[in-house]
Every structure is written in C-alpha cells, then in structure tokens.
Short mmCIF file of C-alpha atoms in Angstrom, two decimals:
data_model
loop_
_atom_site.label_atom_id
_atom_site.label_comp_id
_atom_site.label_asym_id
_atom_site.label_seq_id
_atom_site.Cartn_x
_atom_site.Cartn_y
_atom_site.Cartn_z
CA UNK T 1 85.76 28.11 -33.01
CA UNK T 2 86.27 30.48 -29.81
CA UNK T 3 88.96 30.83 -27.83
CA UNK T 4 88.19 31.55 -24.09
CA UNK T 5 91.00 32.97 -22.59
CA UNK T 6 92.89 29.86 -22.11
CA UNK T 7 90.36 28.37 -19.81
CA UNK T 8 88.20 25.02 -20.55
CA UNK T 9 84.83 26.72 -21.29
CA UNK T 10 82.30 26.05 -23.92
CA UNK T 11 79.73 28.03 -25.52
CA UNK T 12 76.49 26.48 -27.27
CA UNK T 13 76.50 28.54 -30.71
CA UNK T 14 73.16 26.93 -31.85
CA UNK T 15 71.29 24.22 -29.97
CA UNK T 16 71.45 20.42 -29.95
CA UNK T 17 74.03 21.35 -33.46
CA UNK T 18 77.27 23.38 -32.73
CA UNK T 19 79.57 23.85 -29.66
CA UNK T 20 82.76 25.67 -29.80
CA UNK T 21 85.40 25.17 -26.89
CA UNK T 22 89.01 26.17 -25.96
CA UNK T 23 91.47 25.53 -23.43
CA UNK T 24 95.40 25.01 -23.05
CA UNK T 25 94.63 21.38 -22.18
CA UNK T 26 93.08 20.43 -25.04
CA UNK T 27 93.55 22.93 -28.01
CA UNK T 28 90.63 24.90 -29.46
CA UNK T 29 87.63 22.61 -30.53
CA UNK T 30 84.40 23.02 -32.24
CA UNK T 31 81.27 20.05 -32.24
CA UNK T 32 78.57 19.89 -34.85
CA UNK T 33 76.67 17.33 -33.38
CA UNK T 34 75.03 14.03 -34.89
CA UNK T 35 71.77 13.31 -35.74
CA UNK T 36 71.14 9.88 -34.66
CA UNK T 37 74.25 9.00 -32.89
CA UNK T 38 75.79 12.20 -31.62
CA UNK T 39 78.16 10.28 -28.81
CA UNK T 40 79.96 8.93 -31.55
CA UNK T 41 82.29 10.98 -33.47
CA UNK T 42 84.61 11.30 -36.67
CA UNK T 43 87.25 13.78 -35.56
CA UNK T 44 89.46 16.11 -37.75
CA UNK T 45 92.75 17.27 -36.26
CA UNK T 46 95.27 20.40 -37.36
CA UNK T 47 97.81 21.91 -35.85
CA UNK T 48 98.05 25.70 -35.60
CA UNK T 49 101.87 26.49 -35.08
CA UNK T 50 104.41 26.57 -37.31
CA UNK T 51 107.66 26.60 -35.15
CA UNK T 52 109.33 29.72 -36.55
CA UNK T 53 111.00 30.55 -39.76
CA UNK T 54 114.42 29.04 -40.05
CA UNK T 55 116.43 28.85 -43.29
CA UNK T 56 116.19 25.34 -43.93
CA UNK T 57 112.33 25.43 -44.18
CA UNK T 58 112.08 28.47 -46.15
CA UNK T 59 109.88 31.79 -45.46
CA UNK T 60 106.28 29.92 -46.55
CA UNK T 61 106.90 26.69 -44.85
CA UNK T 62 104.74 27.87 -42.01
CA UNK T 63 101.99 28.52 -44.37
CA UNK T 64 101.79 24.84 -45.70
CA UNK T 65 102.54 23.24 -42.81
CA UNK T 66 100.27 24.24 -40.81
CA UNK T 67 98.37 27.25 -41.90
CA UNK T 68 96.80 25.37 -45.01
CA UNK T 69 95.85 22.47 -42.91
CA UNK T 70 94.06 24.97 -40.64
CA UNK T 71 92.07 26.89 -43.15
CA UNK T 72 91.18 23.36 -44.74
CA UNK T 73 89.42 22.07 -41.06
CA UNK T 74 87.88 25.86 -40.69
CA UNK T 75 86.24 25.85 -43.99
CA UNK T 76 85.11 21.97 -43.01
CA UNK T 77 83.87 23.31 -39.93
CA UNK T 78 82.15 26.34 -41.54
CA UNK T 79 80.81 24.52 -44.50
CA UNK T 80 79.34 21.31 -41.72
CA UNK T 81 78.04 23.82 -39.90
CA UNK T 82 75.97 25.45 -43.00
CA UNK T 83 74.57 21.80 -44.07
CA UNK T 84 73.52 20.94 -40.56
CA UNK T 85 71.71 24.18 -40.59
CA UNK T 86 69.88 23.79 -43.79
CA UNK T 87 68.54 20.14 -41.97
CA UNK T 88 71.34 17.66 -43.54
CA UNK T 89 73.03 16.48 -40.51
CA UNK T 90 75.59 13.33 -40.25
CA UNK T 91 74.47 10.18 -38.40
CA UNK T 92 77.57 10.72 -35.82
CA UNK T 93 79.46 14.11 -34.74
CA UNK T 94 82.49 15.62 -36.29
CA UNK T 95 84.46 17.00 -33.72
CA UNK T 96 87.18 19.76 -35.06
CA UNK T 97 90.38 20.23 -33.14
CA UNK T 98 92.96 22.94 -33.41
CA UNK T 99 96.54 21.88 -31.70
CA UNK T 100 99.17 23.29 -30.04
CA UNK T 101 102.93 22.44 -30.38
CA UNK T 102 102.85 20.29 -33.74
CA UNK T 103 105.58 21.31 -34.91
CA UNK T 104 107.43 20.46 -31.97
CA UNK T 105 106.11 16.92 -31.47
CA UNK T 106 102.75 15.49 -30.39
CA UNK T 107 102.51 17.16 -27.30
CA UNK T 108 99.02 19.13 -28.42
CA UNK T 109 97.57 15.90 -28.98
CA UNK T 110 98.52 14.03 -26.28
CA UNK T 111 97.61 16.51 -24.07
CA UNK T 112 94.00 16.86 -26.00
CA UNK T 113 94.07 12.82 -25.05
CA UNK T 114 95.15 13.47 -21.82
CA UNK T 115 92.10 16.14 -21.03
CA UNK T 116 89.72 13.23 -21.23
CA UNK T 117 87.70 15.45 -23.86
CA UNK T 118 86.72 12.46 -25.80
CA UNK T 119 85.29 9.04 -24.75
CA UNK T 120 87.80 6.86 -26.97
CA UNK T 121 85.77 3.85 -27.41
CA UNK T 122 83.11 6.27 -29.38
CA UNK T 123 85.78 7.78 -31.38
CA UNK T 124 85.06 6.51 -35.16
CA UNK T 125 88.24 7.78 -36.97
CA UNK T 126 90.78 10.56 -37.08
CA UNK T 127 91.78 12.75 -39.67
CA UNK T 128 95.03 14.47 -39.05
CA UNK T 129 95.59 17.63 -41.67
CA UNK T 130 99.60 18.21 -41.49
CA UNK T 131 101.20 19.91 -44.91
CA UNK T 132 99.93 20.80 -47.74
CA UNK T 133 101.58 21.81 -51.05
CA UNK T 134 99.98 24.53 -52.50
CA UNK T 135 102.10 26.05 -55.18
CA UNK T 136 103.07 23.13 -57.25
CA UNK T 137 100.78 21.48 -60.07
CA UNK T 138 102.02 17.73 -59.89
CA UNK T 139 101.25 18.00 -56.12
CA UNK T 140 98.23 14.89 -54.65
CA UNK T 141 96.86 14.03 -51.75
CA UNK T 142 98.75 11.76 -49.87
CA UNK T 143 97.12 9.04 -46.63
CA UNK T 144 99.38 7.98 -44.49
CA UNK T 145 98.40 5.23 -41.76
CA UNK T 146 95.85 3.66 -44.09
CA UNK T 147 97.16 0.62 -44.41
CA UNK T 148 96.18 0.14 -40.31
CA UNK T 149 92.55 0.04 -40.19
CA UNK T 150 90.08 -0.68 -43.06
CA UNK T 151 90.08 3.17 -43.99
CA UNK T 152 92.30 1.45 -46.75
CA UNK T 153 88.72 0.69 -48.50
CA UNK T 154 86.64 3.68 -47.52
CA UNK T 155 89.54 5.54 -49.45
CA UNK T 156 89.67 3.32 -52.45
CA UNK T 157 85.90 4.17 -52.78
CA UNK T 158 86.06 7.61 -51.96
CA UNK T 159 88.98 8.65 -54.13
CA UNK T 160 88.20 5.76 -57.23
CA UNK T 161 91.70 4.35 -56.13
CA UNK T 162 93.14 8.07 -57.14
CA UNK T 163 94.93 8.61 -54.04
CA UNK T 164 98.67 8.46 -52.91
CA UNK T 165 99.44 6.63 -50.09
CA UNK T 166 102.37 6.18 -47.25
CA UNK T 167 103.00 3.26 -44.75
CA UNK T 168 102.80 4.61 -41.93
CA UNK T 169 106.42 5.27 -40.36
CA UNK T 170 107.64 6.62 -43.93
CA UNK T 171 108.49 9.76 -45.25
CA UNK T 172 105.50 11.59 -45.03
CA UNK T 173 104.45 10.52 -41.54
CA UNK T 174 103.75 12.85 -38.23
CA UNK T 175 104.00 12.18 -34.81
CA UNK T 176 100.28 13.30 -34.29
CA UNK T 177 99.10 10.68 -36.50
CA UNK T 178 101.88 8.09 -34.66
CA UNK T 179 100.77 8.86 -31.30
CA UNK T 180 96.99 9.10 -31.79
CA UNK T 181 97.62 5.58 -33.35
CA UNK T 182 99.39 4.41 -30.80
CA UNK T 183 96.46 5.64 -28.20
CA UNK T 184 94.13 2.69 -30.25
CA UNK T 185 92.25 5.21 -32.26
CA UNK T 186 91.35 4.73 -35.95
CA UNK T 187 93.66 7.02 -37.54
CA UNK T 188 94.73 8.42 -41.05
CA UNK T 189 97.07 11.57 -41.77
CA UNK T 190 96.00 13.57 -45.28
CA UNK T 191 99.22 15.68 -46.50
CA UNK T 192 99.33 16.85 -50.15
CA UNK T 193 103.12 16.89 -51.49
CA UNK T 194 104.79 17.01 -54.80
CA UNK T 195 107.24 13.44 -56.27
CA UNK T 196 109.94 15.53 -54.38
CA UNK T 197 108.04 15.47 -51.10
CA UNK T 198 109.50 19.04 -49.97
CA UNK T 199 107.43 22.03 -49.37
CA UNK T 200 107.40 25.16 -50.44
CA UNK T 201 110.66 27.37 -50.31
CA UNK T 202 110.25 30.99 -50.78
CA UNK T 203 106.83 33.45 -50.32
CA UNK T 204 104.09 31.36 -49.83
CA UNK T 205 101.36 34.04 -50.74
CA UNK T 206 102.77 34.72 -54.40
CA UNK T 207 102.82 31.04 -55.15
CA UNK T 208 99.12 30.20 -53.45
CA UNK T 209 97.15 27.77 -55.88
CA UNK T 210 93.77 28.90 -54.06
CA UNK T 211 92.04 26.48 -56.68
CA UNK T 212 94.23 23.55 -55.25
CA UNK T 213 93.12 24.67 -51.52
CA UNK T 214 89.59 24.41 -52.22
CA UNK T 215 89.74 21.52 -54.28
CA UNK T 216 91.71 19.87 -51.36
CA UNK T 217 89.19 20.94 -48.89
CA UNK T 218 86.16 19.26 -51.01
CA UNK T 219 88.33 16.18 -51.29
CA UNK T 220 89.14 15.80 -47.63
CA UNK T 221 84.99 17.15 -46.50
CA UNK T 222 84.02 14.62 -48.60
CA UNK T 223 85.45 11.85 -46.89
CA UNK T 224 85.30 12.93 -43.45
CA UNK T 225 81.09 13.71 -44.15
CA UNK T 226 80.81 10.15 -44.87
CA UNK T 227 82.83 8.42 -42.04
CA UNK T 228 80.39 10.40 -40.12
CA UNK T 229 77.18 9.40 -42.29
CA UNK T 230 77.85 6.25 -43.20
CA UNK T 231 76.60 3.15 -40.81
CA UNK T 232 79.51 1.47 -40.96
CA UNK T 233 82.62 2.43 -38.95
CA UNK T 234 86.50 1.91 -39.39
CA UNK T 235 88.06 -1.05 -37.40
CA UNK T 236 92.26 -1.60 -37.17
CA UNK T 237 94.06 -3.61 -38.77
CA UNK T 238 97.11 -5.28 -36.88
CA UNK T 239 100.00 -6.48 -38.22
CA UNK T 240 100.61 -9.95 -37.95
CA UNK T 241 103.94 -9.21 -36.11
CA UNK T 242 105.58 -6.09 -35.36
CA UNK T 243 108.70 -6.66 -37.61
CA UNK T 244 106.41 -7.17 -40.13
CA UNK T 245 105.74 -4.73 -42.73
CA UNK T 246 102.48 -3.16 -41.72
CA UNK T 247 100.71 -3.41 -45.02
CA UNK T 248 100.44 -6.62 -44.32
CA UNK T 249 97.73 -6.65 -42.43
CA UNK T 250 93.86 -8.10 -43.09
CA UNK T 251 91.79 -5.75 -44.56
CA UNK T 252 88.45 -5.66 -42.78
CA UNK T 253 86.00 -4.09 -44.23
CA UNK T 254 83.31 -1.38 -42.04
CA UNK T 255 81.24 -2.81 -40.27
CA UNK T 256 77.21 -1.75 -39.15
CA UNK T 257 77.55 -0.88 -35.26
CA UNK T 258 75.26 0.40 -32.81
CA UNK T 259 78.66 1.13 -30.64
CA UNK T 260 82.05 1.52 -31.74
CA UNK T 261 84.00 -0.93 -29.48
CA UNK T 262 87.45 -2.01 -30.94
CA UNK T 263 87.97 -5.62 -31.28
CA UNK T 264 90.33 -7.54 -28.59
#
C-alpha cells in the first residue's frame, strides 16, 4: 500500500493484478485483482490508529488493537500478492483497506462507504481485523457477526468447528463491523482474546507471541483466499424479528452466482 499525500490517487504496481490507493476519504487501500470475476470482491478491513495511551488500556494496548490487526492484512496483502504473481490468482478480488479513526468510532469506514470506492452489490464479504491478543497462550480466534449471513458454515468448514464465536452486539463486537452490517454488506469481525476478554496491559514488545501472529495470519488468509476462490458467495441471514435473538436466524448455505445481488 502507498500513501499519496492525502489525495485519492492510485498507482498500478503490476498490471491487470495489484493497485495500491490512498486518500483521507477512504483510508489507504490496496487491490489484487481476480481472475475470472475481478468486479467482485472479498474485502479485508483494519484500522490503523490506536487512540493514544491512557492508563486504563495499558502501554501495549495500541499494539493489539490495532497494530496486530494491521500487520495481519499487510502480510495478507504481501503474501496475495506473491501467489498471484507465481500464476495462482482468486476467482474474485480481495480488496485491503487501512482505516482511519477506529478507535474513535466507525467514522473511517463510513467515510470509505461514503467515497463510493466500492460497488456494494459486488461486495462478497467483509473481514474486519480489530484486536488481537498476542501475549497470552489460552488466547483463540474469535467471529463476531457470524451468526448474520451463512459465513456461519464457511467457518465451521474452514476452522473444523474450532473457532470461538460472538453474537453480534456482545462483548467482543466493533462499531466497524456494526456499521458495515448495517450498510447490507456480508460482514464478520475476527478478534483473538483470552476467557478474560481484556488485552494486553503492560509492554507489548516483551510479551509478543510472534508464533501466535503468524499462525493468526495463516488462519485468517486462509479463509479470506477462499471467500474469494470459492464459487459460492455469502448471503445474510435476517432475524425473524428484531427483538429476537439474532442467532436465530436460517442458515443459508453459499450459493453459485454469476452476480452477487442480495436477496429482497
């Protein structure tokens, strides 16, 4: 990814595979581009800023949440763009997306909505990277949101059923995640936390499990290569009411598409 001075630019790093943009409106972004279907995309989303040190958080907070979730999309991002280069590209684009303001709120990815930078009806999922624990041994990978869209299978088969997961509005939950959600897009947050949920408090860098961070980045590549490879694509799940609990809703499973239309 390259940042342009704050203006909307883009630069073609290698043709018809990888284009790297950045602008205030949007965040920085990078495209590696589809093989057979590069209109339609799988995108990954981190924020970059951590919102300052304050005691409560602790001196390495900043470095979990969002640092970690940063390096994890850049090595994604490196790593896609070394496959597509050898000659294994995805059937769709994965788009990349570095936010503003996360910490304080949504506002990075609303405005990234807001800058039109993505037709919606061709976006196939969204994978929000928000906090990751590091340091601590009992720590898992944690989806939150899956419950609303049938990414409830595609991680069941991914992970052999050895994921955690959140409903989304819980503990673990981000207003990224809520507001791309609420936008109609496919959408599932990956966090990696501890039983006690908190993150780290003290030095992050003496406490780094770097084995964890790459293992966590395989994990989370994994899936997102085969949303974009795979011919099927995530649909939502509604509730059957809003007071209901939102787990409650009809697991469909992916579907074959030429197009990625929601359903009414």
């Amino acid at each position: 990814m390259q940042h342009v001075g704050g203006q909307r630019a883009a630069e073609q790093l290698r043709p018809g595979i990888v284009t790297a943009a950045a602008g205030r409106a949007g965040g920085d972004r990078a495209r590696v581009a589809g093989a057979q279907r590069p209109e339609q995309s799988v995108v990954v989303v981190a924020h970059w800023d951590a919102g300052g040190h304050t005691a409560a958080a602790g001196a390495g907070a900043g470095a979990e949440d969002n640092a970690a979730g940063v390096a994890i999309a850049l090595a994604m991002a490196d790593r896609a763009v070394q496959w597509t280069l050898a000659g294994r590209r995805p059937l769709r684009s994965i788009v990349f997306v570095l936010t503003a303001d996360g910490s304080l709120g949504p506002y990075g990815v609303e405005r990234y909505l807001a800058g039109g930078v993505a037709d919606r009806k061709n976006v196939a999922a969204v994978i929000v990277l928000s906090g990751f624990d590091l340091h601590d041994s009992s720590a898992h990978l944690v989806a939150i949101g899956a419950e609303r869209s049938s990414l409830d299978v595609t991680l069941t088969n991914a992970f052999d059923g050895g994921i955690a997961r959140e409903l989304a509005g819980t503990r673990f939950d981000n207003p990224e995640r809520e507001a791309l959600d609420a936008a109609g897009l496919v959408t599932l947050a990956l966090t990696r936390r501890s039983e006690a949920g908190a993150l780290v408090d003290g030095p992050f860098a003496a406490s780094t499990n770097l084995k964890a961070l790459a293992s966590t980045t395989d994990s989370i590549f994994d899936l997102v290569w085969q949303l974009a490879d795979e011919p099927g694509i995530p649909v939502r799940v509604e509730a059957a009411d809003d007071d209901d609990d939102p787990s409650e809703g009809t697991a469909v499973l992916a579907r074959p598409s030429d197009g990625i239309d929601q359903p009414p």
